[in-house]
Coordinates of C-alpha atoms in Angstrom, one line a residue:
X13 CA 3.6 45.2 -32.9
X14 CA 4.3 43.7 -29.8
X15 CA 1.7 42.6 -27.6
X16 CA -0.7 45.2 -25.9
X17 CA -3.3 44.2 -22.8
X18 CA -5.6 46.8 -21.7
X19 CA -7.5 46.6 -18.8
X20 CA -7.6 45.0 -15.1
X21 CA -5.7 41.8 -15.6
X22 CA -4.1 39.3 -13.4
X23 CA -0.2 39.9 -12.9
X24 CA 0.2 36.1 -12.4
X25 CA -1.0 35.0 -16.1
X26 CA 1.2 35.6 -18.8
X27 CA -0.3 34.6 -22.5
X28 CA 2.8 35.4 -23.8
X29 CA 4.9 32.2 -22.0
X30 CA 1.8 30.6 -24.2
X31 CA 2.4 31.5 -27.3
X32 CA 0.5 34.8 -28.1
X33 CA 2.1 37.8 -30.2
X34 CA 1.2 40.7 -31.6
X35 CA -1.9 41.2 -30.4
X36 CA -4.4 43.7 -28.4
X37 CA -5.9 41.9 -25.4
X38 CA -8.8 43.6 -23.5
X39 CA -8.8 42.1 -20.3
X40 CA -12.0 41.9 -18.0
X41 CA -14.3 44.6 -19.5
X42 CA -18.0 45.7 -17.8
X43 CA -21.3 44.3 -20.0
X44 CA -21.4 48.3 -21.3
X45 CA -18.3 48.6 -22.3
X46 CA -18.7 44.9 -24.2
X47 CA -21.9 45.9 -25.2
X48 CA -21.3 49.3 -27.0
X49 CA -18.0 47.6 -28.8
X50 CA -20.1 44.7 -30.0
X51 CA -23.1 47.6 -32.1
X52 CA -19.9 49.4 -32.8
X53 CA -18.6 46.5 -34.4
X54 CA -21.9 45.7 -35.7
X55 CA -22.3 42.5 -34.7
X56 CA -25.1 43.0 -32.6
X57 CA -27.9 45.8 -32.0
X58 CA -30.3 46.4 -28.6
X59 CA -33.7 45.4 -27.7
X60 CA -36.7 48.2 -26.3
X61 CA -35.2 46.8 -23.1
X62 CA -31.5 47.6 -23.8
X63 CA -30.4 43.8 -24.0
X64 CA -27.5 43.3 -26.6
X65 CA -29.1 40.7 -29.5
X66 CA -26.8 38.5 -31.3
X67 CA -26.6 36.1 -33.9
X68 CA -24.7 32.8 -33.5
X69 CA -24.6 32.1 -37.3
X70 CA -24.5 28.4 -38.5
X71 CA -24.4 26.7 -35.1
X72 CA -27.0 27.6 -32.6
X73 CA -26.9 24.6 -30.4
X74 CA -23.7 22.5 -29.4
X75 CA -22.4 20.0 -31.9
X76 CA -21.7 16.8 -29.4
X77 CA -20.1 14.5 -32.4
X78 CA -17.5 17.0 -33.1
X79 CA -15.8 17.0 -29.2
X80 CA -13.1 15.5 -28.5
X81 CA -10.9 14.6 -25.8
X82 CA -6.9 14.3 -25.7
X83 CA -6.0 10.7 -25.1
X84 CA -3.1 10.6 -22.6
X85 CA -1.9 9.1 -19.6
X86 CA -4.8 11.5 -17.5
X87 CA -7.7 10.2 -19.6
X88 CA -6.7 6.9 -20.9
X89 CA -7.7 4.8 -18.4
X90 CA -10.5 7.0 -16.5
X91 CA -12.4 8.3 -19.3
X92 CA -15.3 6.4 -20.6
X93 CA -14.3 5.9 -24.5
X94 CA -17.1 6.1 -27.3
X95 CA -19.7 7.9 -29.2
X96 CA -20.0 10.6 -26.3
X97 CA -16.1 10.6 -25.1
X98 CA -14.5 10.7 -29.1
X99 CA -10.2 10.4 -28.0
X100 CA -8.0 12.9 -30.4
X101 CA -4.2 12.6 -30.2
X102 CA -2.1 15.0 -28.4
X103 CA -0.5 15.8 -31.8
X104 CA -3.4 16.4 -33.5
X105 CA -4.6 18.8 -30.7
X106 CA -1.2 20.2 -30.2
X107 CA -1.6 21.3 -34.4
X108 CA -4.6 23.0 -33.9
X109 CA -3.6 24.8 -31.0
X110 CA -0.4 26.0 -32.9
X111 CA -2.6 27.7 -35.8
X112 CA -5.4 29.2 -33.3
X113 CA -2.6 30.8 -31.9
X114 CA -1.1 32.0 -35.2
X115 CA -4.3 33.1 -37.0
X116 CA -5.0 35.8 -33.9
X117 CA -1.5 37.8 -34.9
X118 CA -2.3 41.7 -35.3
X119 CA -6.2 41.1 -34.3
X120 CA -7.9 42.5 -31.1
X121 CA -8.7 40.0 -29.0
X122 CA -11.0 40.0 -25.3
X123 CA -9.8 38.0 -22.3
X124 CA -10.9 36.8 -19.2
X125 CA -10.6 35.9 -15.8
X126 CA -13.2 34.2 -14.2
X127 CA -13.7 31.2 -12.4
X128 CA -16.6 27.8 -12.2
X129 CA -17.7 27.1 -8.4
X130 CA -19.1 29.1 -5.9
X131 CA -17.5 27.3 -2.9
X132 CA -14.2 28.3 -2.7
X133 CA -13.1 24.8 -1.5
X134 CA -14.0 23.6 -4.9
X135 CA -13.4 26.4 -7.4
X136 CA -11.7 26.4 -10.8
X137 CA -10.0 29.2 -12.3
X138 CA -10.5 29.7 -15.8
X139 CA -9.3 32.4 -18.2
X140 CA -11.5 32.9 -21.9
X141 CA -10.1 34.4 -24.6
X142 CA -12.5 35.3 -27.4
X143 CA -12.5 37.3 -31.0
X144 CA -16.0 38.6 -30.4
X145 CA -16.7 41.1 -27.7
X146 CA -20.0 39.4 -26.7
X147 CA -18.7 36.2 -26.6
X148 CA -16.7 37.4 -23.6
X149 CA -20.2 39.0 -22.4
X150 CA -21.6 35.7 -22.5
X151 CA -18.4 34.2 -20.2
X152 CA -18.8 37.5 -18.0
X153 CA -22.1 36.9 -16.9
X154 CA -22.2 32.6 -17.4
X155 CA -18.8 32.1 -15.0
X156 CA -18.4 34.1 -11.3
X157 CA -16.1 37.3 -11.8
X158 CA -13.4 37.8 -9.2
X159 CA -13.0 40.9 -7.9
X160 CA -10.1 43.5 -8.7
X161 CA -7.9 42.0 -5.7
X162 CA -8.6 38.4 -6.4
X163 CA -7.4 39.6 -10.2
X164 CA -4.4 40.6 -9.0
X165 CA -3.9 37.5 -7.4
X166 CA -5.5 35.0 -10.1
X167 CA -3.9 31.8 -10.5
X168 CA -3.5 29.8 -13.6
X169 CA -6.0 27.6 -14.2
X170 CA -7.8 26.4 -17.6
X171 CA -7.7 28.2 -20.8
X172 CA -10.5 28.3 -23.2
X173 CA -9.7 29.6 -26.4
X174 CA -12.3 30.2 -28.8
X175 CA -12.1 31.4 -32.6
X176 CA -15.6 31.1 -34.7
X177 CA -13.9 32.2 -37.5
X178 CA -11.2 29.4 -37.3
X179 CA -11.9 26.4 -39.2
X180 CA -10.3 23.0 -39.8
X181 CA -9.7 21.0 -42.6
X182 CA -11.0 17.6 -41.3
X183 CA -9.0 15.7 -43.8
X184 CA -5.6 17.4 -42.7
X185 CA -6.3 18.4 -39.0
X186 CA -8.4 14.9 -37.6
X187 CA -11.5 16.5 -37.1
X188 CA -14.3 15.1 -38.4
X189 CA -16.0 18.6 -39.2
X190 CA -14.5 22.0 -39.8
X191 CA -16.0 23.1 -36.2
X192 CA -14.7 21.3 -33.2
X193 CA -14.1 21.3 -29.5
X194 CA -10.5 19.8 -28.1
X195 CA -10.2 19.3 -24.0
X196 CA -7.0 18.3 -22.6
X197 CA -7.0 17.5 -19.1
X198 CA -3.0 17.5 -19.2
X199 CA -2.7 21.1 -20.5
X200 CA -6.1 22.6 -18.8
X201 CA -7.1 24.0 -22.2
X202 CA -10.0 23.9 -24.2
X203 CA -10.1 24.5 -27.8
X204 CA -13.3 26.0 -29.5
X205 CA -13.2 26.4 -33.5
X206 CA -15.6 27.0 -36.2
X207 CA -18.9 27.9 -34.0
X208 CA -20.1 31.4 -32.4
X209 CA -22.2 29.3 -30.1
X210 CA -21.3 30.7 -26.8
X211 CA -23.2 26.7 -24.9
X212 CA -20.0 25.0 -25.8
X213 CA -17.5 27.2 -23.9
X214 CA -20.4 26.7 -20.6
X215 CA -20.7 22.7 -21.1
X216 CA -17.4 22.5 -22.0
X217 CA -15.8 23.8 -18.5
X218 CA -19.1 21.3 -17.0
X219 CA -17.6 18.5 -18.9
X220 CA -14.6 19.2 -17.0
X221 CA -15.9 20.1 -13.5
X222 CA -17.6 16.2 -14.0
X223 CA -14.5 14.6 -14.7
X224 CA -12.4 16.6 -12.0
X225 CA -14.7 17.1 -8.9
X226 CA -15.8 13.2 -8.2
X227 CA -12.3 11.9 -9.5
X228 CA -10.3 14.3 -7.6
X229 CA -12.7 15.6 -4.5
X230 CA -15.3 12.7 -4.2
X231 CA -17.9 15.8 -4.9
X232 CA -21.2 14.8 -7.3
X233 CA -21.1 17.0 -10.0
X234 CA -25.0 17.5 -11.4
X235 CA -27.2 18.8 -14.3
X236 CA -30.1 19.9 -12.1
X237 CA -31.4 23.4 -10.9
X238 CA -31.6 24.2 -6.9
X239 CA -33.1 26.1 -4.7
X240 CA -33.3 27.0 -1.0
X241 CA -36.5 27.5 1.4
X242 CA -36.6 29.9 3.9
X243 CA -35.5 27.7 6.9
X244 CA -32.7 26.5 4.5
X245 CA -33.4 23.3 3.2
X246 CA -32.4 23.1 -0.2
X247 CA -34.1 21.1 -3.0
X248 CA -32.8 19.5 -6.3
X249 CA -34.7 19.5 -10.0
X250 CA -33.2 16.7 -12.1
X251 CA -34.5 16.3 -15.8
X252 CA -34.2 16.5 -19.4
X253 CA -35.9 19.3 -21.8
X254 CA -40.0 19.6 -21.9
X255 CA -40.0 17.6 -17.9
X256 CA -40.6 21.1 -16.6
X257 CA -37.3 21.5 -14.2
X258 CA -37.0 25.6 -14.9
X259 CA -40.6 25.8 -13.9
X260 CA -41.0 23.8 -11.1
X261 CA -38.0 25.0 -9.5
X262 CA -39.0 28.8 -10.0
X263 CA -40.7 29.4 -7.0
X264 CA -41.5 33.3 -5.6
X265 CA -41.2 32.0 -2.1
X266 CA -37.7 29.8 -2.5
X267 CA -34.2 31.3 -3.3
X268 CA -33.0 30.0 -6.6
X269 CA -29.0 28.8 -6.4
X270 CA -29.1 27.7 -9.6
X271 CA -30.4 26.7 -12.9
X272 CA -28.4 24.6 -14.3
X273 CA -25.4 22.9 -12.8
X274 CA -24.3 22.3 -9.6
X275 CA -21.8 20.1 -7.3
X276 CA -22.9 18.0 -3.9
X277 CA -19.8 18.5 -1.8
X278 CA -19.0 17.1 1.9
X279 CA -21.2 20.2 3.4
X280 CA -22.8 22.2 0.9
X281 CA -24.6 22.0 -3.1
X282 CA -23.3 24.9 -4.8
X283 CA -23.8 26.7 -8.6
X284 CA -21.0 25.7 -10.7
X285 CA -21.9 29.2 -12.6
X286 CA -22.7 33.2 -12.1
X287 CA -25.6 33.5 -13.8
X288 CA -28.1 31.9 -16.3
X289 CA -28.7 30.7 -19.5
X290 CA -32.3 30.6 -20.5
X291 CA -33.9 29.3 -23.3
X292 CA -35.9 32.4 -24.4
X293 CA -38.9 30.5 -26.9
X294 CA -42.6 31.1 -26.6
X295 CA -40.7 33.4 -23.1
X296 CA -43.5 35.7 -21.4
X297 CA -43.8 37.9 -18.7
X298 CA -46.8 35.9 -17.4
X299 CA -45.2 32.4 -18.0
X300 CA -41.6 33.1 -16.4
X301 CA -41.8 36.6 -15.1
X302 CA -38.0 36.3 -13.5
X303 CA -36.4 35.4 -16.8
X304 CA -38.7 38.0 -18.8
X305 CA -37.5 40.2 -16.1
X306 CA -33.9 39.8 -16.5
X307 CA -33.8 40.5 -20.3
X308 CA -32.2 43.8 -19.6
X309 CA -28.8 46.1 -20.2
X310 CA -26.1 43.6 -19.9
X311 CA -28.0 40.6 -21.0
X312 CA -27.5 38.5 -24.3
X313 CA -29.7 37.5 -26.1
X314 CA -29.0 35.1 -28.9
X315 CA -30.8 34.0 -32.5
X316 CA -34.1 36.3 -31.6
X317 CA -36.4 37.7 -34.1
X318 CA -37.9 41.4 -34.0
X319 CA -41.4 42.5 -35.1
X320 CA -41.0 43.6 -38.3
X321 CA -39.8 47.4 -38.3
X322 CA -39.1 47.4 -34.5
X323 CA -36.9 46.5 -32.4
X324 CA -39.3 44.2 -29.8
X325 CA -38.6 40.9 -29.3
X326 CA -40.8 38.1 -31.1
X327 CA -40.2 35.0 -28.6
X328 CA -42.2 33.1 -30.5
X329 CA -40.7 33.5 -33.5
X330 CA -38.5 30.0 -34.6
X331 CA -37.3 31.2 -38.2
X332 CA -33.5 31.2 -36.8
X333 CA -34.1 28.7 -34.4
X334 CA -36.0 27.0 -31.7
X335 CA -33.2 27.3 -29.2
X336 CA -33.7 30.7 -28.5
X337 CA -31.4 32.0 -25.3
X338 CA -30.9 34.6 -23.0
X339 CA -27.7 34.9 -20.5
X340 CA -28.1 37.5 -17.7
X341 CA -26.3 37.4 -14.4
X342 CA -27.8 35.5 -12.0
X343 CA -28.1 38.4 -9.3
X344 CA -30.9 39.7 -12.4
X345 CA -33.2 36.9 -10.7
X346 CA -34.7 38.6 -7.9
X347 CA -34.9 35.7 -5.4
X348 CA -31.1 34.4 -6.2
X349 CA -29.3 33.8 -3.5
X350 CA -25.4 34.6 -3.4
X351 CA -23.2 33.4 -3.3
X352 CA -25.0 30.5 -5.0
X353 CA -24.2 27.9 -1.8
X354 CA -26.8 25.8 -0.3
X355 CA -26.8 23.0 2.4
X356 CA -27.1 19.4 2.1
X357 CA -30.1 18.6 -0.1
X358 CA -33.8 17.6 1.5
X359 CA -35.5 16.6 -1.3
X360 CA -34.0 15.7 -4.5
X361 CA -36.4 15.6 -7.6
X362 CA -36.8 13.6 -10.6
X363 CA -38.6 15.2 -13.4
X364 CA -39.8 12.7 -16.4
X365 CA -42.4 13.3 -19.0
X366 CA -43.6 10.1 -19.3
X367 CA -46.0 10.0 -22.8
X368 CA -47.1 6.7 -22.3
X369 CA -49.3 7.4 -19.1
X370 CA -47.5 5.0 -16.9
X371 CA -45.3 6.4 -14.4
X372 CA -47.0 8.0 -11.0
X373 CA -47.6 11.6 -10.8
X374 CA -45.1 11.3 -7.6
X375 CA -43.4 8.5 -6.3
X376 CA -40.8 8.1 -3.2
X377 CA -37.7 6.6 -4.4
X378 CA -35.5 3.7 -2.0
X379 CA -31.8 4.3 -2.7
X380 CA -31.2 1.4 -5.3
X381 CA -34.2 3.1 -7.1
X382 CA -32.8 6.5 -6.9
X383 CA -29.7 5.1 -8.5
X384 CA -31.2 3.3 -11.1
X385 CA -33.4 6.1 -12.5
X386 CA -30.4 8.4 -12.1
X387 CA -28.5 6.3 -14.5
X388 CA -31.5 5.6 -16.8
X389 CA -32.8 9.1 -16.7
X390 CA -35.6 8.9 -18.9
X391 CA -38.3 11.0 -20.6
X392 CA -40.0 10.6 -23.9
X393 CA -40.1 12.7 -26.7
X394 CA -43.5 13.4 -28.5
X395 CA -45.2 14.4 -31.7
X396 CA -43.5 17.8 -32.7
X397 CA -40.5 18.3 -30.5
X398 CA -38.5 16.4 -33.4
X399 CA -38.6 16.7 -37.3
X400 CA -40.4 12.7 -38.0
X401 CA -41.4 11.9 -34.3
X402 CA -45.1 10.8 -34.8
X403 CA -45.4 9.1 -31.8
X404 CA -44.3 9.1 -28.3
X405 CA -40.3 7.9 -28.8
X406 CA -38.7 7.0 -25.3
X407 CA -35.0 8.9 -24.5
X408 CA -32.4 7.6 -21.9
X409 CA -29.7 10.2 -21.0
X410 CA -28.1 9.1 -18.7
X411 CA -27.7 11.1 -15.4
X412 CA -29.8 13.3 -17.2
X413 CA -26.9 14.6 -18.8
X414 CA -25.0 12.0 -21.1
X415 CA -23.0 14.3 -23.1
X416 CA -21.4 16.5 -20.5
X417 CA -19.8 13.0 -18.3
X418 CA -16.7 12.2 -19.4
X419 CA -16.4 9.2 -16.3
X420 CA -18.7 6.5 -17.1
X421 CA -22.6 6.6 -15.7
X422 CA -21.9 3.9 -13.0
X423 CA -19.2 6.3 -11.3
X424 CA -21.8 9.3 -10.5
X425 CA -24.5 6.7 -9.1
X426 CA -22.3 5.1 -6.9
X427 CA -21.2 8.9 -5.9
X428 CA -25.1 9.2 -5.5
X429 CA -25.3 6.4 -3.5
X430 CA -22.6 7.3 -1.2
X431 CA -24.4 10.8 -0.6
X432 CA -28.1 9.4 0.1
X433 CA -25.8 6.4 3.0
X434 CA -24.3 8.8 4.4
X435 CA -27.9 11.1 4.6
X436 CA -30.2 9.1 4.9
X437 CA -33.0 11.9 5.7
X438 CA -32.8 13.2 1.8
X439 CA -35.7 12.0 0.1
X440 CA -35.4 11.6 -3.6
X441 CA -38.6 11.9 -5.7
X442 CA -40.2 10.5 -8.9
X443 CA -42.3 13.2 -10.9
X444 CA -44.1 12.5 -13.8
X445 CA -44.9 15.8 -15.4
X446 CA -46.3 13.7 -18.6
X447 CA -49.6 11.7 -19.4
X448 CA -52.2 10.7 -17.3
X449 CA -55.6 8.5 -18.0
X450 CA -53.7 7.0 -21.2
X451 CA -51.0 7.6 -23.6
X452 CA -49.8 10.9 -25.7
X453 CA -53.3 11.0 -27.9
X454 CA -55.6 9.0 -25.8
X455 CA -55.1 10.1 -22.4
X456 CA -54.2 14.3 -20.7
X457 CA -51.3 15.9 -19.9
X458 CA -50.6 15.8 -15.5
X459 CA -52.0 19.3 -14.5
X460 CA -49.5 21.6 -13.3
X461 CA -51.6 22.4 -10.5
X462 CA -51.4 18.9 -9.4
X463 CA -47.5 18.9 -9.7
X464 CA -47.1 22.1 -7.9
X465 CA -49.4 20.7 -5.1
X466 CA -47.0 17.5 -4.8
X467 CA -43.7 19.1 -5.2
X468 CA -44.7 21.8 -2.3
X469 CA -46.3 19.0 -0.1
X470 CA -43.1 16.7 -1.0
X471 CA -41.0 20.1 0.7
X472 CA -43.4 20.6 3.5
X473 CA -43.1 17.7 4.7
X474 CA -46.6 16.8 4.2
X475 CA -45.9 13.3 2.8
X476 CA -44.1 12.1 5.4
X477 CA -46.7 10.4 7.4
X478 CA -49.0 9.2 4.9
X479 CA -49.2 5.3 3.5
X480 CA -48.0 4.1 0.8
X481 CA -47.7 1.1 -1.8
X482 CA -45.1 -0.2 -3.9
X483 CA -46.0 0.0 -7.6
X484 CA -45.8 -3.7 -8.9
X485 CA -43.8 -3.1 -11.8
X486 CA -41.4 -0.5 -11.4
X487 CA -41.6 -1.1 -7.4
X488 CA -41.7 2.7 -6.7
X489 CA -43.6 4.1 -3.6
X490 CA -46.8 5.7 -3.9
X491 CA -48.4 8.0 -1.5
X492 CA -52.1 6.8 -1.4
X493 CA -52.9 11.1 -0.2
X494 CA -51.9 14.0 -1.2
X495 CA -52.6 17.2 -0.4
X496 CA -54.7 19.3 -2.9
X497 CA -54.3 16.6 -5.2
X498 CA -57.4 14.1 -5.7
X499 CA -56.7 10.3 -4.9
X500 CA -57.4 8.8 -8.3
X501 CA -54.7 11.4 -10.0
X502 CA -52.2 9.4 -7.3
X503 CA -53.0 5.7 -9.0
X504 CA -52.1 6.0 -12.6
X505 CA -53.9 2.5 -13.4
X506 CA -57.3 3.7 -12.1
X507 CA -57.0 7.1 -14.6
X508 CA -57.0 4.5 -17.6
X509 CA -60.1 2.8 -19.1
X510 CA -58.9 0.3 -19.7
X511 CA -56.8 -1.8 -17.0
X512 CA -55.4 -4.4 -18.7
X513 CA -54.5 -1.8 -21.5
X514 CA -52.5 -0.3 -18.7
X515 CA -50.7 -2.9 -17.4
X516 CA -49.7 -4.6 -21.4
X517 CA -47.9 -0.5 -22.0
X518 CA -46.2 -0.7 -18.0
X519 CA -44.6 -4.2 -19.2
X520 CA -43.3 -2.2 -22.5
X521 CA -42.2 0.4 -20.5
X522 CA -40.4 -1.7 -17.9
X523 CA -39.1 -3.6 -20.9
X524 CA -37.8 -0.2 -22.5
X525 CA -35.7 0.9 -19.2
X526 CA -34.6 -2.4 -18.6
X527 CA -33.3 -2.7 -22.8
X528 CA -31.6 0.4 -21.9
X529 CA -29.5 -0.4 -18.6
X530 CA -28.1 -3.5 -20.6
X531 CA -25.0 -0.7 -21.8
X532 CA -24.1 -0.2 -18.4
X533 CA -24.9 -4.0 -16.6
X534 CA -21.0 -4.6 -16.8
X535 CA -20.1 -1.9 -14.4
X536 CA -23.4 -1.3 -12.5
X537 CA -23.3 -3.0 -8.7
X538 CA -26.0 -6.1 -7.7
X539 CA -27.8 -3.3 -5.6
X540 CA -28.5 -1.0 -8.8
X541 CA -29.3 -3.7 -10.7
X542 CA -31.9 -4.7 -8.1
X543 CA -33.7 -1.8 -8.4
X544 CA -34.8 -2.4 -12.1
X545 CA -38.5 -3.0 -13.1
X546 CA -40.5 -6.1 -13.6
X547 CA -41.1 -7.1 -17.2
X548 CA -43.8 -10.0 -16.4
X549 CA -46.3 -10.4 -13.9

């Protein structure tokens, strides 16, 4: 048969000049439409709200070792090469691609056409084609959807092409596992085999927007969540998983742009995506009322559990996985502002969950320092987030998102640097959302209370005026007031016992960040570098 498309699709992209034959595309469908062929298909069912449930199968979380990157004469000599950036030959990519291709002959397939970017100064068109219904559900509501006329007039861009059900043979196609992702920069295209887990087609058009944006449009590509105050001064939530960054930057009285992933350009910060991707564990309508809100017709939710003999979600439930998700639209979030564009940053925040008790609840950051704990971006893992973590275990990810930067670290803190010169009225912000009056076992957890109260007088303004004293270890600034927030919680030294106890676990810390930076001393500037810790005093 020759090749059907049904549905609004753009006149300017032709899949055929690519290489597809023989098959029925269904371009740009509504979440109902996706949603009833999905049950019909039985690959899903609904939720007592009407959200479409799914199962990922094997993979429900990204699989970082098996992505890879074409090595040509784009990537060569920009890329940062190793364990995070894995190079693939264009041959080996060009094979894979070839079968894809061939293995979707007389199936039914679902395109489309969306694009990454809310400002259109800095948008990238990509087109999805999936073999699952809901995995084009998932791109529907995770990318921004053109509207019928800018369909018409879609431009080709990047292709992602995913196929769960397509495996390699490691030993005859290069990959080191029968599931991988391929991205070639020369080609635009994005290969996705053997995993239903909808996170790698997101990261991997992020992994993309962080090698294009700062190399082609000096514009800071970041994984933090924003939102906008009511006189429109934006803020900025860096930090890993467990620092708190989806609930401290939910806030009923601030527009959310974002969740996840956004860019700094010359005059704005703006979502790189439509809508959100939540993770749904231990998720309540008291704890995060917006996200419980959104789980609705036209959400996904994936790798859930039911009460036995219903059909109500058990967020609790980790038998499938801890990883839970939703993905909902963004314009589900009541307060969302769109489009998803914000101005130049005020406050910029840095969320760490320090287990060792050290780090100030809130600190003000100089520019060096900023830089420096950009690059570093730690927290620290404690008993029960990880299968044999029995004590607190210290984790560097660098830019608080390692895996998604295909440039090396030093590129995107320079880029930072360059932002804060050029505005110098942005305040960036240490927040330690971990331990206080000791380490994980000895000491208590930072109240939330307390880090609201600091956040909101951080955005206020209310910490402008106050004094404050350079920590003698890590040099930070902290404010001797705050706020709603008693004194001794701002001194993390006077919260201990034990003061020389204190000072012997700062030393190990400092000694920890500084152990760390020594991967990227090579390429880091004299003025990072002279942001870093003391390790004696």
């Amino acid at each position: 048969m020759a090749l059907q498309e049904i549905g609004i699709k753009s006149k300017r992209y032709d899949l055929q000049s690519f290489g597809f034959k023989n098959s029925i595309i269904n371009w740009n469908l509504d979440s109902t439409v996706l949603t009833e062929k999905t049950i019909e298909l039985n690959q899903g069912v609904l939720n007592d709200t009407g959200a479409l449930c799914v199962n990922t199968g094997k993979f429900t979380g990204r699989s970082p070792k098996d992505k890879f990157i074409v090595k040509d004469s784009i990537t060569e000599n920009t890329v940062d090469w190793g364990d995070v950036n894995i190079p693939i030959s264009y041959d080996t990519y060009s094979s894979l691609k070839s079968k894809m291709i061939a293995s979707l002959e007389g199936t039914e397939i679902w395109g489309r056409n969306c694009y990454a970017g809310a400002d259109p100064l800095y948008k990238l068109n990509v087109t999805v084609i999936n073999t699952t219904p809901w995995a084009n559900l998932f791109c529907g509501n995770l990318f921004i959807n053109p509207s019928n006329k800018e369909l018409e007039e879609f431009e080709k861009g990047w292709l992602i092409l995913q196929i769960p059900t397509f495996e390699a043979v490691p030993e005859i196609d290069g990959t080191r596992s029968p599931n991988f992702t391929i991205v070639n920069f020369t080609e635009k295209v994005i290969l996705i085999g053997g995993t239903a887990y909808t996170g790698e087609m997101k990261k991997g058009i992020f992994s993309v927007l962080n090698f294009i944006l700062p190399h082609e449009h000096q514009v800071l590509p970041m994984h933090c969540s924003a939102n906008e105050g009511r006189e429109g001064d934006v803020s900025l939530f860096f930090g890993l998983s467990g620092t708190g960054k989806t609930t401290l930057s939910a806030d009923a009285t601030r527009s959310l742009i974002g969740d996840d992933e956004h860019g700094w350009a010359e005059k704005s910060i703006f979502n790189f995506e439509g809508g959100c991707y939540a993770k749904a564990i231990d998720l309540s309508a008291e704890k995060e009322p917006e996200i419980y809100g959104a789980i609705r017709p036209g959400a996904l939710l994936e790798n859930i559990a039911f009460f036995p003999n219903t059909n109500s979600v058990n967020f609790a439930d980790k038998s499938i996985t801890e990883n839970t998700r939703v993905a909902y639209p963004i314009s589900y979030i009541p307060n969302a502002k769109v489009p998803s564009i914000g101005n130049t940053p005020k406050n910029i925040f840095f969320l760490t969950c320090d287990a060792f008790g050290i780090l100030p609840p809130i600190s003000k950051l100089t520019k060096q320092q900023a830089m420096y704990h950009f690059i570093s971006g730690y927290t620290a893992k404690v008993a029960g987030t990880e299968i044999g973590v029995k004590e607190p275990q210290t984790t560097f990810s660098a830019c608080f998102g390692r895996v998604f930067l295909p440039l090396h670290p030093t590129k995107y803190a320079e880029l930072l640097g360059e932002k804060l010169e050029k505005h110098p009225e942005v305040n960036v912000w240490l927040i330690n959302t971990g331990w206080t009056g000791g380490k994980y076992g000895e000491g208590k957890r930072m109240s939330l209370k307390y880090t609201r109260a600091m956040i909101n007088a951080a955005i206020h303004g209310e910490l402008d005026n106050v004094n404050y004293i350079a920590d003698p270890i890590f040099g930070v600034l902290k404010p001797e007031t705050c706020p709603n927030v008693p004194t001794e919680v701002l001194k993390p030294r006077s919260t201990w016992s034990d003061g020389e106890a204190y000072d012997r676990q700062a030393l190990a810390l400092a000694q920890l960040f500084v152990n760390n930076f020594k991967q990227y001393e090579d390429q880091a500037s004299k003025e990072i570098l002279s942001a870093a810790p003391k390790t004696s005093i």
